[in-house]
mmCIF file of C-alpha atoms in Angstrom:
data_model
loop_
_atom_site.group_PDB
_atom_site.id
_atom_site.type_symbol
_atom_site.label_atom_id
_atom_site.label_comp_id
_atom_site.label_asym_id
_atom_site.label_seq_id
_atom_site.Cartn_x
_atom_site.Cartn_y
_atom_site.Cartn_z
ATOM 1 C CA UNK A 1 229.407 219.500 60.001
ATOM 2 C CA UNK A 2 229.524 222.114 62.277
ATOM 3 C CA UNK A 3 229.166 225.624 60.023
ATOM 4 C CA UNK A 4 230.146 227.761 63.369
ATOM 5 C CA UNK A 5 233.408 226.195 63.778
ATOM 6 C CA UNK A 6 236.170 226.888 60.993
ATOM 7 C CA UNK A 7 237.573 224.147 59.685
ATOM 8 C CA UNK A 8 241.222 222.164 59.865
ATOM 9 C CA UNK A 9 242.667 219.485 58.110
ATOM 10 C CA UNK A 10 243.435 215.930 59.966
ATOM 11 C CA UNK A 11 247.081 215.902 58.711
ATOM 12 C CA UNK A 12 247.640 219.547 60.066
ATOM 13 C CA UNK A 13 248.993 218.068 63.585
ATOM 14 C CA UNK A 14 251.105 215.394 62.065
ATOM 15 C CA UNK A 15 252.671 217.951 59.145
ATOM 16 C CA UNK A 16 253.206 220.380 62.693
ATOM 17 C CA UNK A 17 255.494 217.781 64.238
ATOM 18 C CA UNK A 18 257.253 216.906 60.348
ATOM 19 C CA UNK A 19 258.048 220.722 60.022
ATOM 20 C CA UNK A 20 259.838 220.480 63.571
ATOM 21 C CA UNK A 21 257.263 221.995 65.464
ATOM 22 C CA UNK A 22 257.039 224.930 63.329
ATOM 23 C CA UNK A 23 254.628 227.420 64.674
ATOM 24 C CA UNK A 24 253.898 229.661 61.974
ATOM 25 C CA UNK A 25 253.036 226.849 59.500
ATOM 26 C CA UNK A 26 250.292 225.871 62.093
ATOM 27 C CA UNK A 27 249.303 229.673 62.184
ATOM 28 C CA UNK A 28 248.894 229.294 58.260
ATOM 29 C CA UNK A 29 247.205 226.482 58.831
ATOM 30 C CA UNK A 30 244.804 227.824 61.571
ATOM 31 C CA UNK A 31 244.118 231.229 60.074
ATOM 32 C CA UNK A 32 244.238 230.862 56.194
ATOM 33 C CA UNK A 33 243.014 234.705 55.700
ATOM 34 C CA UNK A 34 246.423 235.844 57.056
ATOM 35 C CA UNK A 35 247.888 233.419 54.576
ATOM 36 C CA UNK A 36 246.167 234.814 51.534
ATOM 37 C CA UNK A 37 246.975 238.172 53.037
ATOM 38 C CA UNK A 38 250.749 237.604 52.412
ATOM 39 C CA UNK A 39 250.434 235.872 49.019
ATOM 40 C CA UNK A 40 248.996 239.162 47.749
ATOM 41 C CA UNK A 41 251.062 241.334 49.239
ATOM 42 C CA UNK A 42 253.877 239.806 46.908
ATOM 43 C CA UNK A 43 251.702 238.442 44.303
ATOM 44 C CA UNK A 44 252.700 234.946 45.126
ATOM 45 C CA UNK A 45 250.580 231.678 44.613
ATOM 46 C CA UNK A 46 251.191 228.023 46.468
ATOM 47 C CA UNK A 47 252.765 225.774 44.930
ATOM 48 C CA UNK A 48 250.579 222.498 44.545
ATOM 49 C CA UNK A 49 252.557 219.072 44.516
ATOM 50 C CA UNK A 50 252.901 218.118 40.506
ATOM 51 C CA UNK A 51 250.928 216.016 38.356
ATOM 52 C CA UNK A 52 253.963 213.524 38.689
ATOM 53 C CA UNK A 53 253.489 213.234 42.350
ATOM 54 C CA UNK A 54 249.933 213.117 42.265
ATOM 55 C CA UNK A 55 250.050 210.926 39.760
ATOM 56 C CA UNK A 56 252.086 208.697 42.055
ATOM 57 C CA UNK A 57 250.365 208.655 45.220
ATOM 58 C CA UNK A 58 246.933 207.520 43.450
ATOM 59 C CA UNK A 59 248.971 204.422 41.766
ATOM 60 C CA UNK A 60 250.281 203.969 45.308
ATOM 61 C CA UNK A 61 246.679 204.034 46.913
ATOM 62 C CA UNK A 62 245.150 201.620 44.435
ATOM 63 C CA UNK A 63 247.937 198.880 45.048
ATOM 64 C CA UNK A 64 247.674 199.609 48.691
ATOM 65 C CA UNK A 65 243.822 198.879 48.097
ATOM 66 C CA UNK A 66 244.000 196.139 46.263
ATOM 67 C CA UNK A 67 246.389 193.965 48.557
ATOM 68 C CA UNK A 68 244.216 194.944 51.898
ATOM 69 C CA UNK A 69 241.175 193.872 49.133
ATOM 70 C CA UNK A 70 242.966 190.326 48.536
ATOM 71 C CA UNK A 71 243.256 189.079 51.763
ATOM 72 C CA UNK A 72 239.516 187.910 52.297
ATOM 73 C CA UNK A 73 238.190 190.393 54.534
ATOM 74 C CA UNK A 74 235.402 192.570 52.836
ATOM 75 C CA UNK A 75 236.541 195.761 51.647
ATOM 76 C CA UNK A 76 235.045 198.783 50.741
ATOM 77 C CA UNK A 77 236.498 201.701 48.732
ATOM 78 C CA UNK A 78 235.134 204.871 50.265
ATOM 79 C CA UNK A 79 237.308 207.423 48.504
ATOM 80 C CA UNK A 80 234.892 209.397 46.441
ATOM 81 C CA UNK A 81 232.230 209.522 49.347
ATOM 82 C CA UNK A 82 230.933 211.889 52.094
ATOM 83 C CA UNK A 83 231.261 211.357 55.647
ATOM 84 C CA UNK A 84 227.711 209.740 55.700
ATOM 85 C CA UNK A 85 229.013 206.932 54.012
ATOM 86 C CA UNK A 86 231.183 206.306 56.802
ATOM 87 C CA UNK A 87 229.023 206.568 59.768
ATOM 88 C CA UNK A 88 226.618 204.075 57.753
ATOM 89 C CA UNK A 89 229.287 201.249 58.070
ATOM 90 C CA UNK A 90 230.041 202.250 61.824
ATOM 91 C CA UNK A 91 226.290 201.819 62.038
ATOM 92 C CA UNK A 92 225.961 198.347 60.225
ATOM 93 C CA UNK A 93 229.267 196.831 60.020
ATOM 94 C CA UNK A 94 228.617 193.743 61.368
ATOM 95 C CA UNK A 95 231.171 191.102 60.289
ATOM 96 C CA UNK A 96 235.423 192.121 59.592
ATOM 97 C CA UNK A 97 235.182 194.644 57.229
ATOM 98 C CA UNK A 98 237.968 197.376 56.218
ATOM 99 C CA UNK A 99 236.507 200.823 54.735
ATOM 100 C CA UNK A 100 239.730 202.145 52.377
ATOM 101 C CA UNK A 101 239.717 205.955 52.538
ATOM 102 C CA UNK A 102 236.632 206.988 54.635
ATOM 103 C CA UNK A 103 235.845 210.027 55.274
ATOM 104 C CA UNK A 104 235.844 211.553 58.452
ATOM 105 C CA UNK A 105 234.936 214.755 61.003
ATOM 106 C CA UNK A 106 235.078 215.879 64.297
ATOM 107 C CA UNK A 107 235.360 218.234 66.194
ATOM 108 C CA UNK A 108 239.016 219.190 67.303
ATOM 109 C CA UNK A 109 239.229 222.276 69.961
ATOM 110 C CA UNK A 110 238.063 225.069 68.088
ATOM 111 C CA UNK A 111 238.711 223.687 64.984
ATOM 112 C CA UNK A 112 236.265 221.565 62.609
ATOM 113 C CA UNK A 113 238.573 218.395 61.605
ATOM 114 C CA UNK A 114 237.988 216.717 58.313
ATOM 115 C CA UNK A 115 240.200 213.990 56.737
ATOM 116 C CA UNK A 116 240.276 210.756 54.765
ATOM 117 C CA UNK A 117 242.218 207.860 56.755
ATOM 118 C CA UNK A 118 244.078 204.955 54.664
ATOM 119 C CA UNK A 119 242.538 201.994 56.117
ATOM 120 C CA UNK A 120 239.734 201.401 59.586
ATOM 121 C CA UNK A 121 238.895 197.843 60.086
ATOM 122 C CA UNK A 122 235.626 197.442 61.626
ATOM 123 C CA UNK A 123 234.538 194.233 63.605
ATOM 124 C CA UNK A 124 231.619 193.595 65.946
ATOM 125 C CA UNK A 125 232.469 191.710 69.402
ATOM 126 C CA UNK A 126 230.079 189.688 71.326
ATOM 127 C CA UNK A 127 228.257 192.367 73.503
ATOM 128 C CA UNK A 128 227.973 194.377 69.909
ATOM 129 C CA UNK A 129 230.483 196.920 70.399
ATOM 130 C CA UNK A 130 232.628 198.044 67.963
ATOM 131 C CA UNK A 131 236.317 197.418 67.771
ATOM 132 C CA UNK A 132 238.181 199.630 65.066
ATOM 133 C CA UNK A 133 241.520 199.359 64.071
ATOM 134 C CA UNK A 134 242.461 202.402 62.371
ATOM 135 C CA UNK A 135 245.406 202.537 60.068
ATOM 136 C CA UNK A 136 247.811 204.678 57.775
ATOM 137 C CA UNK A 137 249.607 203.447 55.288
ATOM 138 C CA UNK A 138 253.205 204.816 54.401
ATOM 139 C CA UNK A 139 256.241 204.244 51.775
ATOM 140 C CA UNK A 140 258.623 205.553 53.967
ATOM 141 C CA UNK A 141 260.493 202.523 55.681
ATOM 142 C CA UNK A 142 260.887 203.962 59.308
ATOM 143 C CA UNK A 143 257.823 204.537 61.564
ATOM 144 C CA UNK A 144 257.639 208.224 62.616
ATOM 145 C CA UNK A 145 255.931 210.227 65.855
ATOM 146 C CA UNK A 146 254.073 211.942 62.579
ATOM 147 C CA UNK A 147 252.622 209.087 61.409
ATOM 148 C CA UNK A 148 251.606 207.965 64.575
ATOM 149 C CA UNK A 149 249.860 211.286 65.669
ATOM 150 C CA UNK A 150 248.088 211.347 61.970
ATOM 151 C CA UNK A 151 246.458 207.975 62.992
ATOM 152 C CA UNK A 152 245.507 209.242 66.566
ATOM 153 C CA UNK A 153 243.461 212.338 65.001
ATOM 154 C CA UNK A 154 241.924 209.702 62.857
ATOM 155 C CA UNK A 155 241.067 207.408 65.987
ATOM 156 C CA UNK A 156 240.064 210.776 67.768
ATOM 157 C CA UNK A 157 237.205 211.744 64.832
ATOM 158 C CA UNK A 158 235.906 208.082 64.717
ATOM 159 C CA UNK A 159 235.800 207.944 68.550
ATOM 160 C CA UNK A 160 233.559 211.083 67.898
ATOM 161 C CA UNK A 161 231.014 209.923 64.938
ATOM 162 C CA UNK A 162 230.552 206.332 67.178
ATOM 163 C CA UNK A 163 229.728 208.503 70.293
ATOM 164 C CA UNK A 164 227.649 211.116 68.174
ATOM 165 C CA UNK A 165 225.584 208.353 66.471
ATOM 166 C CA UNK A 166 225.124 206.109 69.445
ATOM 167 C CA UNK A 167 227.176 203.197 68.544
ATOM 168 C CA UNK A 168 228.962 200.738 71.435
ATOM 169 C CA UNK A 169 232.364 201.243 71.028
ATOM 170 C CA UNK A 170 234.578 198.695 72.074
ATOM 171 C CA UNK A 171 238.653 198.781 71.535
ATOM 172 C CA UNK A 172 240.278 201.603 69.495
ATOM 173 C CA UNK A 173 243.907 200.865 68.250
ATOM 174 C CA UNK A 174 246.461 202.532 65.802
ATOM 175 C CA UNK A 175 248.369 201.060 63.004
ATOM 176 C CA UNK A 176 251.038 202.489 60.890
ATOM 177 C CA UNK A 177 251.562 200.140 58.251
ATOM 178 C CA UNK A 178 254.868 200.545 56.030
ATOM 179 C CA UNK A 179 255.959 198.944 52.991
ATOM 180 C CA UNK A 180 258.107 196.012 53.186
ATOM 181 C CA UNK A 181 261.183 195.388 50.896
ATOM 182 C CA UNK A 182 258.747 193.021 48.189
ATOM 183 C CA UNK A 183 256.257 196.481 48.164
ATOM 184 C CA UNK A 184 253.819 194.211 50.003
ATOM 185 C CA UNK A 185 251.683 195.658 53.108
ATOM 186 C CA UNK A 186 251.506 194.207 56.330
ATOM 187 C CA UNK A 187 248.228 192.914 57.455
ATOM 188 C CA UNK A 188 245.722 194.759 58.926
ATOM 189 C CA UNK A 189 246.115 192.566 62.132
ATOM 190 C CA UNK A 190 243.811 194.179 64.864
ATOM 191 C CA UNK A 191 245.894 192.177 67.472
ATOM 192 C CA UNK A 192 249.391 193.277 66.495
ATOM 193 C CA UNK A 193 248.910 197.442 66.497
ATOM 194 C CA UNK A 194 252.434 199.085 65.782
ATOM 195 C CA UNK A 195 251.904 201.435 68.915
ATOM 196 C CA UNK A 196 250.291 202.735 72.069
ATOM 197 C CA UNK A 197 247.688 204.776 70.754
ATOM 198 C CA UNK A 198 246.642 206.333 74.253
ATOM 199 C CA UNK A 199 250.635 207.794 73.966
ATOM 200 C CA UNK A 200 249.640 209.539 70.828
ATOM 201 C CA UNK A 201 245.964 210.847 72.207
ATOM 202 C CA UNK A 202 247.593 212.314 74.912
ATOM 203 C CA UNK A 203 250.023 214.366 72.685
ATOM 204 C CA UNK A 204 247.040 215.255 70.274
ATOM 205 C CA UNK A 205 245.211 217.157 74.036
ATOM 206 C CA UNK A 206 248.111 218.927 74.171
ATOM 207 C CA UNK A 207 249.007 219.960 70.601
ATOM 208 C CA UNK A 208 245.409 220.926 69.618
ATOM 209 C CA UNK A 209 242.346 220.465 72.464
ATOM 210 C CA UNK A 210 243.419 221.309 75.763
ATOM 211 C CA UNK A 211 242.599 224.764 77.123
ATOM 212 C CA UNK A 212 246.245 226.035 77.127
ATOM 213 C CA UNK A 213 247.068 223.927 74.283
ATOM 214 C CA UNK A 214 250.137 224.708 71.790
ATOM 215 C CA UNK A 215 246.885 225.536 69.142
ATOM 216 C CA UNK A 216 245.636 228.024 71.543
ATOM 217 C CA UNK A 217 248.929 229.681 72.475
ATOM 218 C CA UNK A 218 249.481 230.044 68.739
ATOM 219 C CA UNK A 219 246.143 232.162 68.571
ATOM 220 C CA UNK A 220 246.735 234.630 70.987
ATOM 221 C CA UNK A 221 249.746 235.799 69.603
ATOM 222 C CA UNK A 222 249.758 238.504 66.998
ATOM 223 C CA UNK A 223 251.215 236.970 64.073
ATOM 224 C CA UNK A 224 255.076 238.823 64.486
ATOM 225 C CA UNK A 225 255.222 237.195 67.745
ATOM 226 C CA UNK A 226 254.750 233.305 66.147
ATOM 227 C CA UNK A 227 258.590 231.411 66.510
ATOM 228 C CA UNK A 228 259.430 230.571 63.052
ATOM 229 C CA UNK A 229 263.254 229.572 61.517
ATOM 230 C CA UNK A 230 263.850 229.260 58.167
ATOM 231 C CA UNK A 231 265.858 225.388 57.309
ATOM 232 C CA UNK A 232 266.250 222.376 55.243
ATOM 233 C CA UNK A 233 262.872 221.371 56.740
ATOM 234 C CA UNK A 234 261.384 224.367 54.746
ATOM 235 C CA UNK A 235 262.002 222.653 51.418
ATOM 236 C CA UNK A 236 258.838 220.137 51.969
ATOM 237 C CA UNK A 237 256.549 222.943 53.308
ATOM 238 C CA UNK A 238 253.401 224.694 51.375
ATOM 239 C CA UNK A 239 254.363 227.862 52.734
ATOM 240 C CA UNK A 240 258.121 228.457 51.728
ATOM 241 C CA UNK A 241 257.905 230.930 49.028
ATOM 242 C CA UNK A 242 255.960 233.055 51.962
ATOM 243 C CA UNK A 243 258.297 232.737 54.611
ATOM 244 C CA UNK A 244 261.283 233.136 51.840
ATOM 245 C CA UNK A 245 260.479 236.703 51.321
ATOM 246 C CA UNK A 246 259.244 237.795 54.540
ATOM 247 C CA UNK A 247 262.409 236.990 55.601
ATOM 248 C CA UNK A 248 264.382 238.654 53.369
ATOM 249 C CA UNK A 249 262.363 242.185 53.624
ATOM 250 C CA UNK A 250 262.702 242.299 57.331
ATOM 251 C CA UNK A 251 266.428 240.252 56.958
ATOM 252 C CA UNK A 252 265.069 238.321 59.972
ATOM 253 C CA UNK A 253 267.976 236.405 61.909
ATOM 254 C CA UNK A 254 267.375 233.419 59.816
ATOM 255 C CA UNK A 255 269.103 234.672 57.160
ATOM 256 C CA UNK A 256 272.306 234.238 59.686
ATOM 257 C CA UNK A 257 274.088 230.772 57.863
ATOM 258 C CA UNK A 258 274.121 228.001 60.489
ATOM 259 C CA UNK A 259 271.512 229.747 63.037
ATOM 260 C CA UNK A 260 269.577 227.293 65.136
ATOM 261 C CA UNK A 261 265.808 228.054 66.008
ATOM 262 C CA UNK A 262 266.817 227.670 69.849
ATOM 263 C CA UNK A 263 269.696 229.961 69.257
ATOM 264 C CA UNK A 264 267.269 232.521 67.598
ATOM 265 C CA UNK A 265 264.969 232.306 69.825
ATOM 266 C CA UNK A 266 267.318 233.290 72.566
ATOM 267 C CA UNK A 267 268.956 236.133 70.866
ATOM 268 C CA UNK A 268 265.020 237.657 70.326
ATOM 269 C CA UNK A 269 264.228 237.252 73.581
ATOM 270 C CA UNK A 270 267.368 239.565 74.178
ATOM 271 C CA UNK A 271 265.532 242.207 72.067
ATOM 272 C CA UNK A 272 267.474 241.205 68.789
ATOM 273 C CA UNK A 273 265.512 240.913 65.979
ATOM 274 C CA UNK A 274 267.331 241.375 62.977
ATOM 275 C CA UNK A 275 270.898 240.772 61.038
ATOM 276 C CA UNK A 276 271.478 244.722 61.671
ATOM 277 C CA UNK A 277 271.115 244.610 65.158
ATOM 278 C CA UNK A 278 272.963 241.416 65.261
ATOM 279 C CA UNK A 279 275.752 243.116 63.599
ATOM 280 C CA UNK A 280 275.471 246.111 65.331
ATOM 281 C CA UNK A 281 276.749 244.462 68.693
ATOM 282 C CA UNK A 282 280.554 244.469 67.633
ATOM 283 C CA UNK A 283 282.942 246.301 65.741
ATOM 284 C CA UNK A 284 285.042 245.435 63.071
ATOM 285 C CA UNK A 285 288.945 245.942 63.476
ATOM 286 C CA UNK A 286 290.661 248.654 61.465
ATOM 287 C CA UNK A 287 291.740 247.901 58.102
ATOM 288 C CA UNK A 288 294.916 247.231 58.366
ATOM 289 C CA UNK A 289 295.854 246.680 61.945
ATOM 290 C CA UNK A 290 296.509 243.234 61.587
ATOM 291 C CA UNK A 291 293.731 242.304 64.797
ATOM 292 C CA UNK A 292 291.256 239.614 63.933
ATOM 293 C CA UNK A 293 288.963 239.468 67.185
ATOM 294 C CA UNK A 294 285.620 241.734 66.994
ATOM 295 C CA UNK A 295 285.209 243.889 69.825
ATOM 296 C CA UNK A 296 282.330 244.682 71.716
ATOM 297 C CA UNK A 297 280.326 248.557 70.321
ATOM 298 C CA UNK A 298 280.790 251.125 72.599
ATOM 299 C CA UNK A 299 277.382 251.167 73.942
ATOM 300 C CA UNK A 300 276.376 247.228 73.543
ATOM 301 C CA UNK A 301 278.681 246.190 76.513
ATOM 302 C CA UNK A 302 275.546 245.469 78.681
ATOM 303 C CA UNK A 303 273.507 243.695 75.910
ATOM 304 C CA UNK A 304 276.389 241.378 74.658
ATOM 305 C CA UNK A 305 277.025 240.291 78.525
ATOM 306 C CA UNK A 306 273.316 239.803 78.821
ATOM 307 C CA UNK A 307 273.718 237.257 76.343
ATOM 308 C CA UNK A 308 277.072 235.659 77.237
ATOM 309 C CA UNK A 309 275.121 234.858 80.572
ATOM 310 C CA UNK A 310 272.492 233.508 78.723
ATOM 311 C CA UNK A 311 273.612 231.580 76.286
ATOM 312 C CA UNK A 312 277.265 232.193 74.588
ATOM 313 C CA UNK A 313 278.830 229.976 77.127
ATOM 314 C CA UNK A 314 276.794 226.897 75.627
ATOM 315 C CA UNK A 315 276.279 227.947 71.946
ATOM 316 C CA UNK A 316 279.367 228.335 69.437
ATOM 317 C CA UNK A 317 277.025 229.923 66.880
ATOM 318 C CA UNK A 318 276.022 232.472 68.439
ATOM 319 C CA UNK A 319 279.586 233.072 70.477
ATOM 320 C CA UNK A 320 280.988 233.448 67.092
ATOM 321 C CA UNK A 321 278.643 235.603 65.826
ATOM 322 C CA UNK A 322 278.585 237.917 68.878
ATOM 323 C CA UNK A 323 282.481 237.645 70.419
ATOM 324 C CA UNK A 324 284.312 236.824 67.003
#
């Protein structure tokens, strides 16, 4: 491993695109000491998944392991070993073999990318290259642009250890493999992959290792600059309780019910940052005068066109929220 470089967890991409492209949760993600920064400032702590859960997901890993195990092929459970492990069967893998959970690292822009991937299938060809089929496995019954990007950065680290340790590499493709009805699991069929893996590379230079890449962006901006929006989505992420109360001490334009991200994005890039100065773009009728319609503040007229030429034409959110 690669001491200089700090490090980032495989799934971090795919979680990215299952959080809706949430930038701040890849900020947490890329600079952890901003993370623990916030926890203490409230005296907060993440919440880990529960016993229950984790309980769960191993049953679901050794059934997974022992149907891929009962098919003939040679398997080989590499869950509670190091990386080395891995690269040993890259090295010597000479007839079909599938290494369950093997551990792997690369690196990944500026990051140092470590992971565990459900299932690689290793086979030699005639010239002695090797042809990997790398897989993940999933409960959910739909295939999803996460799942496939979590088995690209898995295909991007091996492609790495083969080149770093000087072994032919042949044909790299991506499985996601998804429980049937029965709770069997499809094959690992090196023939039949579920999708274009070169799709999914090319997203992964553009998320994480291209020079101008959405991880480098995310960098360079201090951290009250990084998009975030508070949703449903939220319920599912490590970083809720954070983002909870942030929001509420600065009562950040999330807190406005039925507020997209776009439409919050627009309304800060009109220099409107909060529910106050939201609010403070209309007037309330007088009590009692029987009018309904907000009107414009005395002072806000150019602001409040500003955005009607922007956006209030297209967005009924934000026209109510502004116009009445």
């Amino acid at each position: 491993m690669d001491e200089s470089l700090p490090r980032l967890s495989a799934t971090s991409p795919s979680q990215y695109v299952r959080l809706e492209n949430c930038e701040r949760f890849l900020r947490f993600r890329l600079r952890p000491d901003e993370e623990r920064a916030m926890l203490e400032s409230w005296g907060l702590t993440i919440q880990p998944l529960t016993p229950l859960l984790k309980e769960a997901g191993a049953e679901f890993e050794r059934e997974v392991a022992e149907q891929v195990a009962g098919r003939g092929e040679e398997a080989v459970p590499l869950g509670g070993e190091d990386v080395e492990a891995t690269v040993e069967h890259l090295r010597s893998a000479r007839r079909p073999t599938i290494l369950l959970q093997p551990s792997l690292e690369a690196p990944l822009g500026r990051y140092w990318c470590t992971g565990r991937a459900d299932v690689v299938r290793l086979e030699r060809d005639r010239k002695n290259r090797l042809n990997v089929l790398v897989a993940d496995v999933k409960a959910s019954r739909h295939e999803r642009m996460e799942h496939r990007l979590q088995v690209a950065t898995y295909a991007r680290m091996i492609e790495w250890l083969v080149g770093d340790n000087s072994v032919p590499l042949g044909d790299i493709e991506g499985s996601v493999l998804r429980i049937q009805v029965d709770g069997s699991v499809p094959a690992v069929d090196p023939d039949e992959p579920s999708f274009d893996l070169d799709t999914y590379r090319t997203i992964l230079e553009r998320l994480a290792t291209d020079p101008d890449s959405v991880v480098n962006c995310i960098l360079e901006l201090p951290f009250e600059e990084v998009p975030y929006h508070l949703g449903y989505k939220c319920d599912g992420c490590l970083y809720n309780a954070i983002c909870m109360y942030d929001t509420a001490e600065r009562l950040d334009l999330s807190l406005v019910p039925y507020m997209s991200a776009v439409e919050k994005r627009v309304l800060r890039g009109a220099g409107i940052e909060t529910v106050p100065d939201l609010a403070a773009l209309m007037t309330l009728p007088e009590r009692g005068s029987g009018e309904r319609e907000l009107k414009v503040a005395p002072g806000q007229e150019e602001k409040v066109e500003e955005l009607a030429n922007q956006w209030c034409q297209f967005s009924p959110v934000i026209g109510r929220a502004v116009f009445g």
